Structure formats: C-alpha cells, structure tokens
GROMACS .gro file of C-alpha atoms in nm:
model
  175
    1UNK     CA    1   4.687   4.357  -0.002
    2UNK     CA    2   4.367   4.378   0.160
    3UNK     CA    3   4.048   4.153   0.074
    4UNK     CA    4   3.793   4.316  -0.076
    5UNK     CA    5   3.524   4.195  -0.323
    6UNK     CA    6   3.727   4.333  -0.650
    7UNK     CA    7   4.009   4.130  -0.500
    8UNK     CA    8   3.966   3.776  -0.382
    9UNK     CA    9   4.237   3.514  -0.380
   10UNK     CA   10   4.233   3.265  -0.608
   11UNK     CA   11   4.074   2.951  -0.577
   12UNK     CA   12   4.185   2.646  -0.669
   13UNK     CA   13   4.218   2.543  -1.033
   14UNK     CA   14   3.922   2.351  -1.195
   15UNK     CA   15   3.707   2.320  -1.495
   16UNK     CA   16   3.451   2.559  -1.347
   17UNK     CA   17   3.740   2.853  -1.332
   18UNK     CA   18   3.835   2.743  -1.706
   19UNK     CA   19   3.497   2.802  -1.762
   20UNK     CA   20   3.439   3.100  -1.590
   21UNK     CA   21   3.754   3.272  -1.745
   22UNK     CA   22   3.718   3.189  -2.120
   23UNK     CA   23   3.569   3.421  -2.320
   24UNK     CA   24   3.391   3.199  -2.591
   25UNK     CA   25   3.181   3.530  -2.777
   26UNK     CA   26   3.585   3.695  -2.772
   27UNK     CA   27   3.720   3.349  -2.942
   28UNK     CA   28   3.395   3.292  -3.171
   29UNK     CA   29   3.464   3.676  -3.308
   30UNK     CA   30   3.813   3.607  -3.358
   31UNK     CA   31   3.713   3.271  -3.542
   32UNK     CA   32   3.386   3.489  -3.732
   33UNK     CA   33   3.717   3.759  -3.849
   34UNK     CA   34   4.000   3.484  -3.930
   35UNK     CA   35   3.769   3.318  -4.154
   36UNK     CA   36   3.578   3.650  -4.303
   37UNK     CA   37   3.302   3.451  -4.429
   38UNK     CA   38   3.522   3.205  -4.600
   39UNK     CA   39   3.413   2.831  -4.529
   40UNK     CA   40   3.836   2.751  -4.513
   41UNK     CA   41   4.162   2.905  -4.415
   42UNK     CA   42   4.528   2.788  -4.362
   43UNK     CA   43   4.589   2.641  -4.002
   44UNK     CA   44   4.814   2.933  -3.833
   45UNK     CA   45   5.043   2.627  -3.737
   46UNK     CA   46   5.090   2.390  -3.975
   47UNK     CA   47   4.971   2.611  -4.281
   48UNK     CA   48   4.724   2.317  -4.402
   49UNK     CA   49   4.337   2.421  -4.495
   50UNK     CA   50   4.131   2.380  -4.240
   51UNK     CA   51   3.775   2.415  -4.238
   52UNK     CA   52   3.544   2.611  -4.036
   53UNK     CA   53   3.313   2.390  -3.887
   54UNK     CA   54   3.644   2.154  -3.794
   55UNK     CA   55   3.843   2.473  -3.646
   56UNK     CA   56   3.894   2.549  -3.301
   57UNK     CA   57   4.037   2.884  -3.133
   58UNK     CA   58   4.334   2.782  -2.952
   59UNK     CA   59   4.459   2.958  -2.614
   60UNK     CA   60   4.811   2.927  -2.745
   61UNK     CA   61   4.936   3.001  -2.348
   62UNK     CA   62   4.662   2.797  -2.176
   63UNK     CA   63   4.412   2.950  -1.910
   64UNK     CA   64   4.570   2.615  -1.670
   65UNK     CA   65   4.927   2.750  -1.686
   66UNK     CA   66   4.832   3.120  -1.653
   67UNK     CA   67   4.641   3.040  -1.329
   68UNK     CA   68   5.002   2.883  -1.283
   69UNK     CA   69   5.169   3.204  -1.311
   70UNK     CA   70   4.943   3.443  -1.153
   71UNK     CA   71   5.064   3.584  -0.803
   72UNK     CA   72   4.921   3.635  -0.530
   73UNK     CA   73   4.808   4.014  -0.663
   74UNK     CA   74   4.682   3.836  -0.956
   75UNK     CA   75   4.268   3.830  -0.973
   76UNK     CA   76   4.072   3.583  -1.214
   77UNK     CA   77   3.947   3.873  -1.402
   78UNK     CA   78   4.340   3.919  -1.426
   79UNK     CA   79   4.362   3.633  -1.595
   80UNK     CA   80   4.034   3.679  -1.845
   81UNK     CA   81   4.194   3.954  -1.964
   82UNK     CA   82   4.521   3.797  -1.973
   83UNK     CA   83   4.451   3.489  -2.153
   84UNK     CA   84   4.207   3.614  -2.397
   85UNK     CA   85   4.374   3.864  -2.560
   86UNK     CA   86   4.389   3.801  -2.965
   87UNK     CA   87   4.737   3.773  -2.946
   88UNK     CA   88   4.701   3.433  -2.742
   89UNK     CA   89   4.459   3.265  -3.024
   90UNK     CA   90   4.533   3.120  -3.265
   91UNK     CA   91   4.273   2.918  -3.566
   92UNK     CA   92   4.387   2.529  -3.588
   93UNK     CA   93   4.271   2.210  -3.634
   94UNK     CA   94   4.057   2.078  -3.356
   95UNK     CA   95   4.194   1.767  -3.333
   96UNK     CA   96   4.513   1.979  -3.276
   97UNK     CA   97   4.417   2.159  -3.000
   98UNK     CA   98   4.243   1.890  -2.798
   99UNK     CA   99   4.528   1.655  -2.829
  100UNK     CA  100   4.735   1.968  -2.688
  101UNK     CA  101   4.526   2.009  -2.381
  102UNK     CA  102   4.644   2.272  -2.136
  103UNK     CA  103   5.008   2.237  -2.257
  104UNK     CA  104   5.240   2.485  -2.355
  105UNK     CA  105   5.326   2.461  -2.733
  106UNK     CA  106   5.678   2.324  -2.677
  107UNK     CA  107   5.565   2.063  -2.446
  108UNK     CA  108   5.329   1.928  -2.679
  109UNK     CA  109   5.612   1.895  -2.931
  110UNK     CA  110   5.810   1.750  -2.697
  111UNK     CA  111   5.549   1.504  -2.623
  112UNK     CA  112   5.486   1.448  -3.027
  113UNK     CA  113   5.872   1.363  -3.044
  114UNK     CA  114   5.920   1.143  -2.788
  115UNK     CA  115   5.637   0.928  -2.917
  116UNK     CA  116   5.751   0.885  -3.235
  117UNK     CA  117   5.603   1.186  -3.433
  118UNK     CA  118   5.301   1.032  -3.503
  119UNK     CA  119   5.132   1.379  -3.668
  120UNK     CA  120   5.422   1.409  -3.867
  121UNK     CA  121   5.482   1.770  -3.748
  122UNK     CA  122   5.781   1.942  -4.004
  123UNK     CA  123   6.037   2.167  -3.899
  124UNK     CA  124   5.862   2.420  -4.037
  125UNK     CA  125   5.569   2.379  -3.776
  126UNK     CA  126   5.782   2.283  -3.505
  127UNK     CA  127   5.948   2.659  -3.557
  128UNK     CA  128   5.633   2.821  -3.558
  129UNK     CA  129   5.476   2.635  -3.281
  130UNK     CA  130   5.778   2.741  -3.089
  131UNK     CA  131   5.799   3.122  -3.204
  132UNK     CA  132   5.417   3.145  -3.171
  133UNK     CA  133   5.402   2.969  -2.819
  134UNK     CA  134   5.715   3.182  -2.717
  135UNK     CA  135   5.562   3.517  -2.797
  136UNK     CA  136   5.182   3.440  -2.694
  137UNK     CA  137   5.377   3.325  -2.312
  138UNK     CA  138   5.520   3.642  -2.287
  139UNK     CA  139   5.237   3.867  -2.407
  140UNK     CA  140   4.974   3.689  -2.087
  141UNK     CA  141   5.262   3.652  -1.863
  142UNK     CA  142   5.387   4.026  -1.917
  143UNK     CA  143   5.032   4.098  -1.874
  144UNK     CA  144   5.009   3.954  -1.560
  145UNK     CA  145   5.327   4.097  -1.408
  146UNK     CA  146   5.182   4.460  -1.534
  147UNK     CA  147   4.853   4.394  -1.320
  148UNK     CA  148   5.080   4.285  -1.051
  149UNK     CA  149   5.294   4.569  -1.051
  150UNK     CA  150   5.000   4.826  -1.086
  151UNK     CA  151   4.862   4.649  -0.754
  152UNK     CA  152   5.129   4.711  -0.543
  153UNK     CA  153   5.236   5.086  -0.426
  154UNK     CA  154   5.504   5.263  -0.506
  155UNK     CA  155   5.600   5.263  -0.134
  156UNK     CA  156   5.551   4.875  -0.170
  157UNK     CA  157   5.761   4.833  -0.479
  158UNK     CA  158   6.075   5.044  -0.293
  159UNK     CA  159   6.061   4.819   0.017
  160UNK     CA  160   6.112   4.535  -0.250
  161UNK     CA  161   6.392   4.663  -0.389
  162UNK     CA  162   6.707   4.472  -0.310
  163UNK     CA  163   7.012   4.728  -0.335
  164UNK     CA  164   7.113   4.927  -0.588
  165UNK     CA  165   6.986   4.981  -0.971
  166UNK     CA  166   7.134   4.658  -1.199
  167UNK     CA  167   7.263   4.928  -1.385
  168UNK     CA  168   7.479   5.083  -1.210
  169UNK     CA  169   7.602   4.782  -1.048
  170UNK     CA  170   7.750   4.693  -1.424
  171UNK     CA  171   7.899   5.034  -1.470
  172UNK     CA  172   8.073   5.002  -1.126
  173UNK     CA  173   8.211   4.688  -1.250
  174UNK     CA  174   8.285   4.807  -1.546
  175UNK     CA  175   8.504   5.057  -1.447
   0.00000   0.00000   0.00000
C-alpha cells in the first residue's frame, strides 16, 4: 500500500488520537434522541433510571481496543467511522462507564467478579453486558475488516489466498 495523505500509518495510541477520533456532536445526538426530551431513561445495561445530566454515551467496543485491531490498511478515519457508529453506544450511568475505561464489556465483568462484585451487577446485566459487548465487537471489528478488504486489490486478495476454497475442501472430505 502506498503512502499517500488519505493513507498514513497509524501512530501510536494516545489520548490525543482518542480525542481526535471520537465524535462527541455523533454521541451528544444519540444521547439528545435516547432521551427525546425526557429528563430520565432506563440504563441500556442494568435497566435502572438514569438521569440525563448523570448519563454518559458509552463506546461499548472502545476507540483503545479498535486502534488494537486495526491493520495495517486500517486509517484513523477507519476507525472514526468504525467506533462511532450507533450501534457501538450505548446510554449508562457515568459512573459506569468511567469505572469501565477502555475495557471490553466482559473484562470489566470479569474485573467486577474477581473483586468481589462490589456494584452488585445481576445476571441479568451480566447477560446483557455480554450480548451487547459481543455484538457492538463484531459490528467495529467487521467494519474494520470491510475497509481492509476494500483496500487491498483483487489481484492482492488472490495472492493471499492459501489453496483451495474451505468449501470444497469439506466436500472432498466428505465424500
């Protein structure tokens, strides 16, 4: 791939790239819409009412751990579009999503269970903090690997190829 000002490599992770790559007027309209002029709403994790002025917008798959599974063909406006699609927010508690950080959803359970449970998180919101952490990883990551894809040529993609189609690999076997 050749370097050209559309395409740079990426530069090292840091709060200025956070910065640069979240879309706060994309997460403060998606806040404005999940509250439709409503002062509260239920937390899309835990289901409690949480109020608008103590809500945040949660990356549900971080901007940190998409810069950690962009490629080399992957740009930061890649991973703008990636990470702030509305599919990756979610509304929750603020103190929610700054105790999560830049972690995935599972890890932060995992953290919350190994030290004790100390927010008292139910099954109920471990599920969903799993399904919804789940899906939002593959919706930036497939979004990603579609970029990716699109950036290589077709010639490219064929010299990558490593023997023949999976699938008829499985019907030679299974004959």
């Amino acid at each position: 791939v050749e370097v050209t000002p559309e395409y740079q490599p990426l530069k090292p992770y840091s709060k200025e790239f956070r910065n640069r790559v979240d879309d706060i007027s994309k997460r403060r309209q998606f806040k404005d819409e999940a509250f439709n002029g409503k002062n509260t709403i239920e937390d899309m994790y835990s289901k409690r009412v949480v109020q608008k002025d103590s809500a945040d917008v949660d990356h549900t798959y971080s901007i940190k751990k998409a810069y950690g599974d962009a490629s080399i063909f992957n740009t930061e406006a890649d991973i703008k579009k990636a990470v702030n699609q509305k599919q990756n927010y979610k509304i929750t508690d603020s103190s929610f999503n700054r105790s999560k950080g830049a972690k995935t959803n599972t890890e932060y359970l995992i953290k919350e269970l190994q030290h004790g449970n100390d927010k008292n998180i139910t099954v109920s919101e471990a599920r969903k903090l799993i399904v919804e952490g789940t899906k939002a990883k593959a919706i930036v990551e497939g979004s990603l690997k579609i970029k990716q894809y699109s950036t290589l040529g077709k010639s490219e993609l064929k010299q990558q190829k490593r023997g023949p189609n999976m699938l008829l690999q499985y019907q030679a076997f299974k004959t």
